[in-house]
């Protein structure tokens, strides 16, 4: 508790400590009084039961004290929460794309990254975008969490105040690999960040693989033959596969048409043994040119 990892830690931890403290105080206090009463008023020591009528002082006390207590809790809860909703105008704007089951961060200069890299002591404003279902971006060390809802433009912000690497989780059950929908946020020195941000050269990888990574295809389709959610890409090019088309089994060749159809209309032909409905159509997300790059890449995966 009470790290300085983000500008929200103090506020959240203070209210947590106050609520925890009050709960502990009453847990110990009430249990103690109960035990005392059991002993003090048991039948041997106190044979005659007594009828107790109203006691104004006592009633006012047990109304006023809890009221003050919950108002104190509310005050600290609110002052911890409110700054999270006051999103500043100025800051580093990053689009956080969520999809089953990975995170992609898109920077203002068009740079993509699968980890969130931010400079220390600067406001970062995240635009939360979902390509499919409801996810939730959660950075426990920063004490922030916000739903990522398709069609709704949610936002969140923070200032990373300590250098380091912190976990990002998805905190909304979003299907099979929800628990594997992980990433991290790296808080680095501002000079280091400027170098990282301005380096937009792509590493020496196949342009088709860039497309597959950008669209997180590889979180469901392995490149090495491992079975994940969808069929692996390894060695499929030019081979025949058994698919289910409108409930009928048939054999098709993995060629240009098949790959394109699988990307734009993924539920048309579903490879036997895999579940339909898990992949969204990428008609508006992957251009025809990119499909060709993917095909080029698949040819290399022998
Ligand atoms: Cu995304 Cu759970």
PDB file of N, CA and C and ligand atoms in Angstrom, residues 98-103 133-136 170-175 177-179 181, ligand 1:
ATOM      1  N   UNK A  98      -8.795  -3.098 -27.515  1.00  0.00           N
ATOM      2  CA  UNK A  98      -8.972  -4.388 -26.854  1.00  0.00           C
ATOM      3  C   UNK A  98      -9.673  -5.324 -27.819  1.00  0.00           C
ATOM      4  N   UNK A  99      -9.246  -6.556 -27.853  1.00  0.00           N
ATOM      5  CA  UNK A  99      -9.990  -7.557 -28.601  1.00  0.00           C
ATOM      6  C   UNK A  99      -9.652  -8.921 -28.035  1.00  0.00           C
ATOM      7  N   UNK A 100     -10.540  -9.884 -28.308  1.00  0.00           N
ATOM      8  CA  UNK A 100     -10.297 -11.224 -27.786  1.00  0.00           C
ATOM      9  C   UNK A 100      -8.994 -11.751 -28.395  1.00  0.00           C
ATOM     10  N   UNK A 101      -7.908 -11.923 -27.725  1.00  0.00           N
ATOM     11  CA  UNK A 101      -7.644 -11.670 -26.327  1.00  0.00           C
ATOM     12  C   UNK A 101      -6.291 -11.002 -26.189  1.00  0.00           C
ATOM     13  N   UNK A 102      -6.252  -9.771 -26.595  1.00  0.00           N
ATOM     14  CA  UNK A 102      -4.987  -9.049 -26.487  1.00  0.00           C
ATOM     15  C   UNK A 102      -5.228  -7.546 -26.466  1.00  0.00           C
ATOM     16  N   UNK A 103      -4.177  -6.830 -26.095  1.00  0.00           N
ATOM     17  CA  UNK A 103      -4.211  -5.364 -26.083  1.00  0.00           C
ATOM     18  C   UNK A 103      -3.254  -4.841 -27.141  1.00  0.00           C
ATOM     19  N   UNK A 133     -16.061  -7.531 -27.849  1.00  0.00           N
ATOM     20  CA  UNK A 133     -16.960  -7.606 -26.688  1.00  0.00           C
ATOM     21  C   UNK A 133     -16.487  -6.652 -25.579  1.00  0.00           C
ATOM     22  N   UNK A 134     -17.123  -6.726 -24.422  1.00  0.00           N
ATOM     23  CA  UNK A 134     -16.746  -5.856 -23.311  1.00  0.00           C
ATOM     24  C   UNK A 134     -15.483  -6.395 -22.630  1.00  0.00           C
ATOM     25  N   UNK A 135     -14.471  -5.558 -22.532  1.00  0.00           N
ATOM     26  CA  UNK A 135     -13.262  -5.873 -21.787  1.00  0.00           C
ATOM     27  C   UNK A 135     -13.123  -4.814 -20.688  1.00  0.00           C
ATOM     28  N   UNK A 136     -12.067  -4.923 -19.899  1.00  0.00           N
ATOM     29  CA  UNK A 136     -11.841  -3.907 -18.886  1.00  0.00           C
ATOM     30  C   UNK A 136     -10.345  -3.777 -18.669  1.00  0.00           C
ATOM     31  N   UNK A 170      -7.029  -7.832 -18.089  1.00  0.00           N
ATOM     32  CA  UNK A 170      -8.402  -7.597 -18.510  1.00  0.00           C
ATOM     33  C   UNK A 170      -9.257  -8.029 -17.317  1.00  0.00           C
ATOM     34  N   UNK A 171     -10.155  -7.144 -16.893  1.00  0.00           N
ATOM     35  CA  UNK A 171     -10.918  -7.423 -15.675  1.00  0.00           C
ATOM     36  C   UNK A 171     -12.392  -7.667 -15.961  1.00  0.00           C
ATOM     37  N   UNK A 172     -12.694  -8.082 -17.183  1.00  0.00           N
ATOM     38  CA  UNK A 172     -14.088  -8.385 -17.520  1.00  0.00           C
ATOM     39  C   UNK A 172     -14.061  -9.698 -18.283  1.00  0.00           C
ATOM     40  N   UNK A 173     -14.815 -10.687 -17.806  1.00  0.00           N
ATOM     41  CA  UNK A 173     -14.760 -11.997 -18.459  1.00  0.00           C
ATOM     42  C   UNK A 173     -15.169 -11.871 -19.921  1.00  0.00           C
ATOM     43  N   UNK A 174     -14.247 -12.222 -20.836  1.00  0.00           N
ATOM     44  CA  UNK A 174     -14.509 -11.970 -22.256  1.00  0.00           C
ATOM     45  C   UNK A 174     -14.299 -13.217 -23.103  1.00  0.00           C
ATOM     46  N   UNK A 175     -14.354 -14.376 -22.477  1.00  0.00           N
ATOM     47  CA  UNK A 175     -14.257 -15.597 -23.270  1.00  0.00           C
ATOM     48  C   UNK A 175     -13.094 -16.485 -22.853  1.00  0.00           C
ATOM     49  N   UNK A 177      -9.911 -17.148 -23.450  1.00  0.00           N
ATOM     50  CA  UNK A 177      -8.564 -16.789 -23.025  1.00  0.00           C
ATOM     51  C   UNK A 177      -8.532 -15.466 -22.254  1.00  0.00           C
ATOM     52  N   UNK A 178      -9.658 -15.139 -21.609  1.00  0.00           N
ATOM     53  CA  UNK A 178      -9.738 -13.900 -20.818  1.00  0.00           C
ATOM     54  C   UNK A 178      -8.571 -13.765 -19.847  1.00  0.00           C
ATOM     55  N   UNK A 179      -8.255 -14.863 -19.169  1.00  0.00           N
ATOM     56  CA  UNK A 179      -7.193 -14.785 -18.156  1.00  0.00           C
ATOM     57  C   UNK A 179      -5.809 -14.617 -18.772  1.00  0.00           C
ATOM     58  N   UNK A 181      -5.363 -12.470 -21.281  1.00  0.00           N
ATOM     59  CA  UNK A 181      -5.375 -11.173 -21.954  1.00  0.00           C
ATOM     60  C   UNK A 181      -4.548 -10.194 -21.119  1.00  0.00           C
TER      61      UNK A 181
HETATM   62 CU1  LIG B   1     -10.787  -9.146 -22.346  1.00  0.00          CU
HETATM   63 CU2  LIG B   1     -11.350 -10.401 -20.441  1.00  0.00          CU
END
